PDB file of N, CA and C in Angstrom:
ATOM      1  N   UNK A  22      13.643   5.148  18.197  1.00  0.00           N
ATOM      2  CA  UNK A  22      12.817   4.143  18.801  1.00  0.00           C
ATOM      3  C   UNK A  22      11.400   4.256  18.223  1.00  0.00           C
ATOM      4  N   UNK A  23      10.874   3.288  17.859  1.00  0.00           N
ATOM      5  CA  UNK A  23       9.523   3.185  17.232  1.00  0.00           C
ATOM      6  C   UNK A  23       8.541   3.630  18.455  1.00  0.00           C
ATOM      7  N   UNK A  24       6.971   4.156  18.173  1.00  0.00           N
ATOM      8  CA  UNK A  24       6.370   4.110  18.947  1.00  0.00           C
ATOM      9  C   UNK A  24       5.723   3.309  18.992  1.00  0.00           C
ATOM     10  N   UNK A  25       4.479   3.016  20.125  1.00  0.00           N
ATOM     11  CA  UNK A  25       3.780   1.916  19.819  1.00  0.00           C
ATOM     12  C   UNK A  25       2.562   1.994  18.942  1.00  0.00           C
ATOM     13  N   UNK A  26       2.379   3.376  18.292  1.00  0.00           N
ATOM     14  CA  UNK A  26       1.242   3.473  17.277  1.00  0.00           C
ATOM     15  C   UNK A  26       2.246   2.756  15.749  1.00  0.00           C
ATOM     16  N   UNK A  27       3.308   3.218  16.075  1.00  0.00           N
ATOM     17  CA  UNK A  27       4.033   3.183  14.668  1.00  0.00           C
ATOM     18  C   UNK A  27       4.344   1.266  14.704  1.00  0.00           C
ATOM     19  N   UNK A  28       4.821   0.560  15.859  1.00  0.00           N
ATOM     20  CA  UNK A  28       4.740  -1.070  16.001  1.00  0.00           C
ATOM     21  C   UNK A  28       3.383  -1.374  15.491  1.00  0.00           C
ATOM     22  N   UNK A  29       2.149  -0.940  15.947  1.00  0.00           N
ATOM     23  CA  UNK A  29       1.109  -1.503  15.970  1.00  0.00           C
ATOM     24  C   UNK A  29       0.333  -1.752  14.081  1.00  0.00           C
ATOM     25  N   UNK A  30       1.146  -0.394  13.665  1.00  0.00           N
ATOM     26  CA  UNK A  30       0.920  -0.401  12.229  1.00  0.00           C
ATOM     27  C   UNK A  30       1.833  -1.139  11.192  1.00  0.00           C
ATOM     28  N   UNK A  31       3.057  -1.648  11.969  1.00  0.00           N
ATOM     29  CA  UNK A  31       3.205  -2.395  11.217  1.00  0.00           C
ATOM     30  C   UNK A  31       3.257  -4.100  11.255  1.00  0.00           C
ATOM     31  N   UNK A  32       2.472  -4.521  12.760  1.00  0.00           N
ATOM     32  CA  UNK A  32       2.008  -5.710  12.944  1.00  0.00           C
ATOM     33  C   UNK A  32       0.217  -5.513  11.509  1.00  0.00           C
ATOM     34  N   UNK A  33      -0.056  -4.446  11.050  1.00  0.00           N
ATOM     35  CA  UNK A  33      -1.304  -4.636  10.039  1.00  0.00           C
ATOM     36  C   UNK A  33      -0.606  -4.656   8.903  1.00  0.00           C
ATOM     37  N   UNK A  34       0.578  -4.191   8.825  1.00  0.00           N
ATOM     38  CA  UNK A  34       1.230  -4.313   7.306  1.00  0.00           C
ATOM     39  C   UNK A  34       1.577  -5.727   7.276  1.00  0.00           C
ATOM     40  N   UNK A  35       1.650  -6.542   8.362  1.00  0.00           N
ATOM     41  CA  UNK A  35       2.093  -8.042   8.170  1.00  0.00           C
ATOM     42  C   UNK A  35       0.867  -8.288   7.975  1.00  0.00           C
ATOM     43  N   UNK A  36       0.166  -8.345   8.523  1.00  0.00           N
ATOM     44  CA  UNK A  36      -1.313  -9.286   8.554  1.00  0.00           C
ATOM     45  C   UNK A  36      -1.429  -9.081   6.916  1.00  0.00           C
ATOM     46  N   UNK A  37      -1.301  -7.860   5.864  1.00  0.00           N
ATOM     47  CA  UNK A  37      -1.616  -7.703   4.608  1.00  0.00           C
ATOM     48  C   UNK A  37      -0.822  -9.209   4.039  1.00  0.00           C
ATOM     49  N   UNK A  38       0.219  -9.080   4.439  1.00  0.00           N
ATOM     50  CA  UNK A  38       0.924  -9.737   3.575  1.00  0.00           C
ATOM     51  C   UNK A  38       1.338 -11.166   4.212  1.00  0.00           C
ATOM     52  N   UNK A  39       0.676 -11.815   5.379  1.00  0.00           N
ATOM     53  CA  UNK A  39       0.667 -12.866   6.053  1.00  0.00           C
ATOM     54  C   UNK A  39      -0.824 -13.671   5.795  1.00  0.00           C
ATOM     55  N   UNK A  40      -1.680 -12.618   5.802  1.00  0.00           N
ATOM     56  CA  UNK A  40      -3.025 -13.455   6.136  1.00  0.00           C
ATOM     57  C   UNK A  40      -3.621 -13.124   4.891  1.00  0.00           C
ATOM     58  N   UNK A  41      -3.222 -11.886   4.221  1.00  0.00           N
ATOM     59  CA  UNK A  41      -4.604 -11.143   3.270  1.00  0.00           C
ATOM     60  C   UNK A  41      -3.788 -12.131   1.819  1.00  0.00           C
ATOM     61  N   UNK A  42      -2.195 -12.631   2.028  1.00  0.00           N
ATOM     62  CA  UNK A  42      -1.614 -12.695   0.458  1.00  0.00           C
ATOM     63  C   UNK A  42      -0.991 -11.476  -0.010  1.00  0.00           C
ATOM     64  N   UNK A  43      -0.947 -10.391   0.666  1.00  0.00           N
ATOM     65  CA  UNK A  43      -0.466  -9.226  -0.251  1.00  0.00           C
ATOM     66  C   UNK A  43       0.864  -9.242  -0.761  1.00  0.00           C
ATOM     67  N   UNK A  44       1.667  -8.623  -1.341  1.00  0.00           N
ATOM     68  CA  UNK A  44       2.884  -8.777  -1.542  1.00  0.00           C
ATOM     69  C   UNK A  44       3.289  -7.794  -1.600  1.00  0.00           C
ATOM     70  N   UNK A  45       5.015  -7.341  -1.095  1.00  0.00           N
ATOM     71  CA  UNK A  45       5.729  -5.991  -0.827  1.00  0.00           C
ATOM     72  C   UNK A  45       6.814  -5.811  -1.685  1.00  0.00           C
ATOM     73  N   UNK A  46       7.081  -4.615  -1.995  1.00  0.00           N
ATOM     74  CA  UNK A  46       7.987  -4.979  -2.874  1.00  0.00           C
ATOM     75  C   UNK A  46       8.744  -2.945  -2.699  1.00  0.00           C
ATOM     76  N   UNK A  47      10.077  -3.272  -2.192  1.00  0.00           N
ATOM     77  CA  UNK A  47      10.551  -2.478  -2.085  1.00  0.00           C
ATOM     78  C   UNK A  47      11.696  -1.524  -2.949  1.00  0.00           C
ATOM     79  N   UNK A  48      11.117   0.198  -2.650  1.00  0.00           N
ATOM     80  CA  UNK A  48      11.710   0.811  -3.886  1.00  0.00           C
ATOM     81  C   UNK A  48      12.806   1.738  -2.814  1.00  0.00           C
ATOM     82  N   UNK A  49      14.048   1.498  -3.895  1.00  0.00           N
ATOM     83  CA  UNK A  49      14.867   2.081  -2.952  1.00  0.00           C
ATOM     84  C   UNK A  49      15.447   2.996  -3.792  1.00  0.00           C
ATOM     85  N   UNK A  50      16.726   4.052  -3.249  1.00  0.00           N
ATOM     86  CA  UNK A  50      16.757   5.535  -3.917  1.00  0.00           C
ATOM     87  C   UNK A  50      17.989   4.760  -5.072  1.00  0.00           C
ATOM     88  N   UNK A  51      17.993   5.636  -5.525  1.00  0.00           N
ATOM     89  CA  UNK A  51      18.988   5.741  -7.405  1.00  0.00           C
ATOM     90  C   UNK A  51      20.730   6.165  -6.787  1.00  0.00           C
ATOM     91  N   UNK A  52      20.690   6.330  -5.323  1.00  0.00           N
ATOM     92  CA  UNK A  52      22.202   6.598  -5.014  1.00  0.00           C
ATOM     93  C   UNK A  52      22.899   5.783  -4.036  1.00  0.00           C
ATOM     94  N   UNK A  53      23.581   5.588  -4.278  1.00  0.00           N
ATOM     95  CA  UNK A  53      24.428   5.483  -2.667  1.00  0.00           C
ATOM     96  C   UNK A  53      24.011   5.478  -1.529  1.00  0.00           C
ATOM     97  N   UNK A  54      23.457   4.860  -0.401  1.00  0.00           N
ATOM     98  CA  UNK A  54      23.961   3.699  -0.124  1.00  0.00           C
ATOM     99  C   UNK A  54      22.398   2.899  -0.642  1.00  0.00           C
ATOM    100  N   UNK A  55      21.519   3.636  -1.311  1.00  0.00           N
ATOM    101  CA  UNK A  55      19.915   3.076  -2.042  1.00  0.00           C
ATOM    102  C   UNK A  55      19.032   2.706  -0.679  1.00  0.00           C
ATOM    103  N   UNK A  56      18.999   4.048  -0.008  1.00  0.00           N
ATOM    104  CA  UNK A  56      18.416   3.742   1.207  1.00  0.00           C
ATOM    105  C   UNK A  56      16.772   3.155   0.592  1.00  0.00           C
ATOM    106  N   UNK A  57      16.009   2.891   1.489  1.00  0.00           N
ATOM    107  CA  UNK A  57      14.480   2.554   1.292  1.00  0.00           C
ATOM    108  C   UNK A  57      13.881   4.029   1.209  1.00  0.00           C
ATOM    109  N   UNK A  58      13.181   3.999   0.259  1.00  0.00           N
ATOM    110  CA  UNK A  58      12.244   5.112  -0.086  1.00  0.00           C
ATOM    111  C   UNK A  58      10.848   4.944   0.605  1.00  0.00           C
ATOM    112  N   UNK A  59      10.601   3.738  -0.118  1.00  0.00           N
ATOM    113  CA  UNK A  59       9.170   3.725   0.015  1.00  0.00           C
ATOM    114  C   UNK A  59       9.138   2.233  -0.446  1.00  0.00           C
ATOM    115  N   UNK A  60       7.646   1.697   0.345  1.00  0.00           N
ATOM    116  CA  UNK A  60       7.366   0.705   0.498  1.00  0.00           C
ATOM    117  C   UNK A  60       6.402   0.173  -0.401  1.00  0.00           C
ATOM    118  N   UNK A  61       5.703  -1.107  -1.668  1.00  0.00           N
ATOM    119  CA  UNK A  61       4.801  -0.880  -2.061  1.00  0.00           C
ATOM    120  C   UNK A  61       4.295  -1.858  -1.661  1.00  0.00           C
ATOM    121  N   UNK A  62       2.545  -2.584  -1.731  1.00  0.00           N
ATOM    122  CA  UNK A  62       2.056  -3.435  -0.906  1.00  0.00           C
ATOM    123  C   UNK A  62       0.954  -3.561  -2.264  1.00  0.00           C
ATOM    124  N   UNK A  63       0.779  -4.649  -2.399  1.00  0.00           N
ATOM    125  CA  UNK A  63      -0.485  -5.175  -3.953  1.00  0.00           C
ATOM    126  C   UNK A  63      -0.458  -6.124  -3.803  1.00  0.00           C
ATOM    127  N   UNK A  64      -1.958  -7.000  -4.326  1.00  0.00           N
ATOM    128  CA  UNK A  64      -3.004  -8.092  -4.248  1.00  0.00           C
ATOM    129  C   UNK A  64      -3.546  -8.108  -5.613  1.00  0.00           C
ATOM    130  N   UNK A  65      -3.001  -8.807  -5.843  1.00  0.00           N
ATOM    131  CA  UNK A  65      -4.316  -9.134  -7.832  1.00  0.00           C
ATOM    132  C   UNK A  65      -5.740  -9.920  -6.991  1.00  0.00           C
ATOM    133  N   UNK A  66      -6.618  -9.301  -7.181  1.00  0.00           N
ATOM    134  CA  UNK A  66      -7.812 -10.254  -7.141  1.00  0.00           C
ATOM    135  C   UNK A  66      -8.762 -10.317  -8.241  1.00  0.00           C
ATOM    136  N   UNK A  67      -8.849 -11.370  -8.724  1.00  0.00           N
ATOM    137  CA  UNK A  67      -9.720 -11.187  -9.961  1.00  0.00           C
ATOM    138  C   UNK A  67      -9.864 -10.209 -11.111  1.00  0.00           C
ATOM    139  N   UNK A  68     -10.170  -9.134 -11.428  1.00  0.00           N
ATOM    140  CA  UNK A  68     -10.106  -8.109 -12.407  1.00  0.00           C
ATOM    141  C   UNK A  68      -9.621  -6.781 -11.463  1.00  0.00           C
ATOM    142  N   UNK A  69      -9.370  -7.084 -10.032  1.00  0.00           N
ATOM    143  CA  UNK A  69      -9.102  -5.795  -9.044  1.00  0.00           C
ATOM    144  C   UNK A  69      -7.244  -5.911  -8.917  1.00  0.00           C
ATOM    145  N   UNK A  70      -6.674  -5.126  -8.808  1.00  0.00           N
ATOM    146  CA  UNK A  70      -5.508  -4.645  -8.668  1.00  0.00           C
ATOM    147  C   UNK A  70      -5.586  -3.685  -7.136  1.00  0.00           C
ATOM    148  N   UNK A  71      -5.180  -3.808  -5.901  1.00  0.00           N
ATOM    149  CA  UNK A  71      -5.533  -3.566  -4.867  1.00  0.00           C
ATOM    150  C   UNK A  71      -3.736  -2.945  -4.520  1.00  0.00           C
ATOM    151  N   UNK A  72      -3.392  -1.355  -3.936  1.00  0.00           N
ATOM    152  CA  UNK A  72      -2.107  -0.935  -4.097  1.00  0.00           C
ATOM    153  C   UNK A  72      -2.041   0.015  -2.889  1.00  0.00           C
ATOM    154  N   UNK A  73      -0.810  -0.377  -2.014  1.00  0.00           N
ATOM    155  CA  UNK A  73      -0.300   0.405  -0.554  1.00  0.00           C
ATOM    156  C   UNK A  73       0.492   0.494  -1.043  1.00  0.00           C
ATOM    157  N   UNK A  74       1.146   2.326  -1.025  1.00  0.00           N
ATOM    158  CA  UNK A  74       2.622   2.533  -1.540  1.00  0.00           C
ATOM    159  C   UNK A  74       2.524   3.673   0.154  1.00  0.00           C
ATOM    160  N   UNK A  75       3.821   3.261   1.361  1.00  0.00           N
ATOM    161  CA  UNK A  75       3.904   3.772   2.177  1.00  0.00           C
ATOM    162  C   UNK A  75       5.643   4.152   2.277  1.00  0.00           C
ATOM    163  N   UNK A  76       5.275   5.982   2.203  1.00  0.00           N
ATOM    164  CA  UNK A  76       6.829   6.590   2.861  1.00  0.00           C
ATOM    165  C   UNK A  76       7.033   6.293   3.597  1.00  0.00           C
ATOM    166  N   UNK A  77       6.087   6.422   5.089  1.00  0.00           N
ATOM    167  CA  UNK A  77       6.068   6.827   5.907  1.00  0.00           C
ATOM    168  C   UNK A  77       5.125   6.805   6.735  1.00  0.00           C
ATOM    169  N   UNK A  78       5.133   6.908   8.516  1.00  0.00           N
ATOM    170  CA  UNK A  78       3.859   7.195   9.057  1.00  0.00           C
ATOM    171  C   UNK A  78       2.683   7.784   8.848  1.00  0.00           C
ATOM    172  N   UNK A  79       3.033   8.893   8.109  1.00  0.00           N
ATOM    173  CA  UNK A  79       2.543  10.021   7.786  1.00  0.00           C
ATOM    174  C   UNK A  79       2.060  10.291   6.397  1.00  0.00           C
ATOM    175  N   UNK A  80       2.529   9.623   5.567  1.00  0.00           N
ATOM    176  CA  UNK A  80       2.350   9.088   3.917  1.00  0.00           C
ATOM    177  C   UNK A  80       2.281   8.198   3.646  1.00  0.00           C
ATOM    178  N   UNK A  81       0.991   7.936   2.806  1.00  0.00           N
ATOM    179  CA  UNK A  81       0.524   6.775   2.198  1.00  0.00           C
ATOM    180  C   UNK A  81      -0.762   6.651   1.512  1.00  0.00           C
ATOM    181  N   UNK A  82      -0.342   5.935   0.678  1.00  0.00           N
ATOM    182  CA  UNK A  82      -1.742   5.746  -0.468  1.00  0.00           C
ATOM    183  C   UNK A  82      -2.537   4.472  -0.775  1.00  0.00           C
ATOM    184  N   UNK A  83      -3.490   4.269  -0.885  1.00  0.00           N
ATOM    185  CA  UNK A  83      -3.989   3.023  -1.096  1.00  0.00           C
ATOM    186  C   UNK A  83      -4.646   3.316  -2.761  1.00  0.00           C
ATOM    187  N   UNK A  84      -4.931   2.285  -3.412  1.00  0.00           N
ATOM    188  CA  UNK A  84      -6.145   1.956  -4.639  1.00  0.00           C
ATOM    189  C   UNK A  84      -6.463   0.911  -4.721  1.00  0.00           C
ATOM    190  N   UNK A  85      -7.796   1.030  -4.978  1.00  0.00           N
ATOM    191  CA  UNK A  85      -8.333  -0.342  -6.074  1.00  0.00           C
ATOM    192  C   UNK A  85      -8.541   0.295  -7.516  1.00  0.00           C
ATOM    193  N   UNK A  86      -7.541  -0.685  -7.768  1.00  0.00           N
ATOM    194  CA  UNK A  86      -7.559  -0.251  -9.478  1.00  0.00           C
ATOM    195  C   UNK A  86      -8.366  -1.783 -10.351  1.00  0.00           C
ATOM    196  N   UNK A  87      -8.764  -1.225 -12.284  1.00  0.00           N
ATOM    197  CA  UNK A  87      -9.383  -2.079 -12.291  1.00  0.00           C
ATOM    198  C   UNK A  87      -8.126  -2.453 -13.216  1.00  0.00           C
ATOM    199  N   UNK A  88      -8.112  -3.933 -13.592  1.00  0.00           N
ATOM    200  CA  UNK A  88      -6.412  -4.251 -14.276  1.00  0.00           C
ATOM    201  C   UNK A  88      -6.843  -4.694 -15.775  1.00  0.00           C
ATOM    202  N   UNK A  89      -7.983  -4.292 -16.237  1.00  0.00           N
ATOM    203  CA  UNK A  89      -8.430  -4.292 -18.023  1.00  0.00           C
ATOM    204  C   UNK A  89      -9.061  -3.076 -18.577  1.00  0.00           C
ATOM    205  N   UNK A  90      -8.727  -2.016 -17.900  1.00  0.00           N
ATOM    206  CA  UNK A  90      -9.478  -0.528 -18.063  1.00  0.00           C
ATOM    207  C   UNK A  90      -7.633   0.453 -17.471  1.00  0.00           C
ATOM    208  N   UNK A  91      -7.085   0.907 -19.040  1.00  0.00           N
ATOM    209  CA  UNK A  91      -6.392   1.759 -18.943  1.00  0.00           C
ATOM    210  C   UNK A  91      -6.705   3.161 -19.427  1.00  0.00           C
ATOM    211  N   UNK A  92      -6.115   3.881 -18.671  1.00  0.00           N
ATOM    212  CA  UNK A  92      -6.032   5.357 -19.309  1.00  0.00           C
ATOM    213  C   UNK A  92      -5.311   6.234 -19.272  1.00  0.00           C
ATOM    214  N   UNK A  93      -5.035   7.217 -19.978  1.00  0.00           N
ATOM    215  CA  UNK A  93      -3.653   7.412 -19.952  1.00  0.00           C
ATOM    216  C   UNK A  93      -2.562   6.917 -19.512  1.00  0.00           C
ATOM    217  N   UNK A  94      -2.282   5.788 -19.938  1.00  0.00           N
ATOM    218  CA  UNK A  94      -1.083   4.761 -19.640  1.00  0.00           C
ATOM    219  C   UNK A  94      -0.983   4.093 -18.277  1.00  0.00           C
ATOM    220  N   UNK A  95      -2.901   4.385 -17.667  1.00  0.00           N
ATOM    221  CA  UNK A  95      -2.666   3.852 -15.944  1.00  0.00           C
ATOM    222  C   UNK A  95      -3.522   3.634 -15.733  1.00  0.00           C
ATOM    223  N   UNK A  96      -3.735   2.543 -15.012  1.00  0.00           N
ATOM    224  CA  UNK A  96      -5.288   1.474 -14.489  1.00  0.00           C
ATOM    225  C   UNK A  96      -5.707   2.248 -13.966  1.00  0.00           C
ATOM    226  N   UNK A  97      -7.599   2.337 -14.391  1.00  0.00           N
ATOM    227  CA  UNK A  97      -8.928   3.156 -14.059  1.00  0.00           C
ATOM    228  C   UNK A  97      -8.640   2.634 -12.332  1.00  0.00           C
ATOM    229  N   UNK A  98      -8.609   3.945 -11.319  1.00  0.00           N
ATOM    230  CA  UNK A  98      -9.319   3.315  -9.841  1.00  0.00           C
ATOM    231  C   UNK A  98     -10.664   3.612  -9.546  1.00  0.00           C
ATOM    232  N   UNK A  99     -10.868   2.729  -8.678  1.00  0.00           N
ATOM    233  CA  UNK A  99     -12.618   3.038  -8.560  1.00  0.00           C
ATOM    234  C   UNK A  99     -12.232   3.214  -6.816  1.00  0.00           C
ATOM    235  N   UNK A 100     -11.530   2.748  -6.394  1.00  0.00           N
ATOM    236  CA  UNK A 100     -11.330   3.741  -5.078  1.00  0.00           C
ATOM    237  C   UNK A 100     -10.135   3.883  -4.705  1.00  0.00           C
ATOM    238  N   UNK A 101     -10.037   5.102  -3.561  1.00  0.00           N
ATOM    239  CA  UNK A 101      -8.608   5.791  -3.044  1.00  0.00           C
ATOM    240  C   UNK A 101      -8.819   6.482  -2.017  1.00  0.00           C
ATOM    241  N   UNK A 102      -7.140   6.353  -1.134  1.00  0.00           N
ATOM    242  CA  UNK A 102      -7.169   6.615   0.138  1.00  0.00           C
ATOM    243  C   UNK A 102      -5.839   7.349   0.180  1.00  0.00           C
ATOM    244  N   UNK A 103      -5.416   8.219   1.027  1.00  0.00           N
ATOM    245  CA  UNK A 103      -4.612   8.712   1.210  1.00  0.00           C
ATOM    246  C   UNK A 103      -4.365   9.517   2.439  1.00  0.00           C
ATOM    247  N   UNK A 104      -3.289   9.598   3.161  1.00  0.00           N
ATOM    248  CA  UNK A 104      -3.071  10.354   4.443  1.00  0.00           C
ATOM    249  C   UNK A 104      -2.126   9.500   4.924  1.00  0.00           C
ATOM    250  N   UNK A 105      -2.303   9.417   6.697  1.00  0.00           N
ATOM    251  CA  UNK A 105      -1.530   8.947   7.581  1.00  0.00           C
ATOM    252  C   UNK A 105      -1.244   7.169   7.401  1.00  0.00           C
ATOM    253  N   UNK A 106      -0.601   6.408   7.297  1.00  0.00           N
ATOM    254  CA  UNK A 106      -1.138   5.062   7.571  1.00  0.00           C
ATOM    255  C   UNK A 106      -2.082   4.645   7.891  1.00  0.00           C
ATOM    256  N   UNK A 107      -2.273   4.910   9.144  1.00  0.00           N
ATOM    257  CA  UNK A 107      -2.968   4.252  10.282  1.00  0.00           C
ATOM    258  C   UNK A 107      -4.439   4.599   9.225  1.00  0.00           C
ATOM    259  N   UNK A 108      -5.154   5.607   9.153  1.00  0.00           N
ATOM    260  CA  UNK A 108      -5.667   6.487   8.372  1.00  0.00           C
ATOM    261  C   UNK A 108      -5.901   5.276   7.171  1.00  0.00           C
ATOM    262  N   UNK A 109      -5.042   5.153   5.965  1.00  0.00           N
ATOM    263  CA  UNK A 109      -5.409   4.283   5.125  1.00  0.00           C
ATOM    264  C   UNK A 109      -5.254   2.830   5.078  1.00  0.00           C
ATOM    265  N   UNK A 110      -4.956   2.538   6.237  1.00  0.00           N
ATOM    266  CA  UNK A 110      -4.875   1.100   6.932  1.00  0.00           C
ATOM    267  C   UNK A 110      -6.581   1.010   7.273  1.00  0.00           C
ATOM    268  N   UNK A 111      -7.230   2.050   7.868  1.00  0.00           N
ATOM    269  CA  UNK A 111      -8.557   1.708   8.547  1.00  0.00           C
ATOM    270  C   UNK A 111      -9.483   1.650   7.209  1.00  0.00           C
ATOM    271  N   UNK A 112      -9.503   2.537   6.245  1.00  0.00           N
ATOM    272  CA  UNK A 112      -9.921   2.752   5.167  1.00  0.00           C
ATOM    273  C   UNK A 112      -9.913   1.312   4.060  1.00  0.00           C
ATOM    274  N   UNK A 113      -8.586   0.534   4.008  1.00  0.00           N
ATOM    275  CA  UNK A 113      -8.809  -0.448   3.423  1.00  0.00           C
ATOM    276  C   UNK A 113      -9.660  -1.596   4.364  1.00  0.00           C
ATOM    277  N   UNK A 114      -9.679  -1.303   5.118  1.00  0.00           N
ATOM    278  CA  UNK A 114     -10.645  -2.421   5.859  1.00  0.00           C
ATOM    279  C   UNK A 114     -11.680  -2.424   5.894  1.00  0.00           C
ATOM    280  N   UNK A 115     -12.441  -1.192   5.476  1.00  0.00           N
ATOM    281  CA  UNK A 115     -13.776  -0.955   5.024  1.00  0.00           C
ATOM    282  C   UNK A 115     -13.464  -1.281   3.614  1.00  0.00           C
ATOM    283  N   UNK A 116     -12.888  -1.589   3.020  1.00  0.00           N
ATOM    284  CA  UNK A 116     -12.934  -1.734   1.676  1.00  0.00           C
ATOM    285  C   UNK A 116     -13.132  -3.149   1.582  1.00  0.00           C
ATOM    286  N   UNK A 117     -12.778  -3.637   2.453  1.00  0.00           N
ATOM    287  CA  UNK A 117     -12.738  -5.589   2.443  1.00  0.00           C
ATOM    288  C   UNK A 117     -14.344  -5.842   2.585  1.00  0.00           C
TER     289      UNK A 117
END
């Protein structure tokens, strides 16, 4: 049974992708039955590349990457978040 911290976080994962435009795009495992791994969540805005990749309650990452500045084979970020959801859910909202 979900809790209601864990509902409440993912009525903000809709709002990303209801109100903000974001888009999800799900990675699932290499076996049998390819359960869901992990979740990813990105926004192109202008020269910004904006990225939620969530395991879990408890795991998750955010970036703003820049999308014409590579290095070592991976877009320069100019910011990053990481921890709990909830945690880098509040963090991208200071980022807005």
């Amino acid at each position: 049974m979900l809790t209601l911290d864990q509902l409440a976080q993912i009525g903000r994962l809709q709002h990303l992708c209801e109100v903000l435009g974001w888009r999800v795009q799900l990675k699932r495992s290499a076996t049998p039955p390819h359960d869901v791994e992990e979740l990813v969540y990105f926004a192109e805005n202008g020269l910004w590349l904006d990225v939620l990749r969530v395991r879990s309650d408890t795991d998750a990452q955010a970036a703003r990457l820049i999308r014409q500045s590579v290095v070592d084979n991976r877009p320069c970020a100019v910011w990053e978040a990481e921890g709990t959801l909830e945690v880098v859910l509040d963090r991208l909202v200071e980022l807005r």
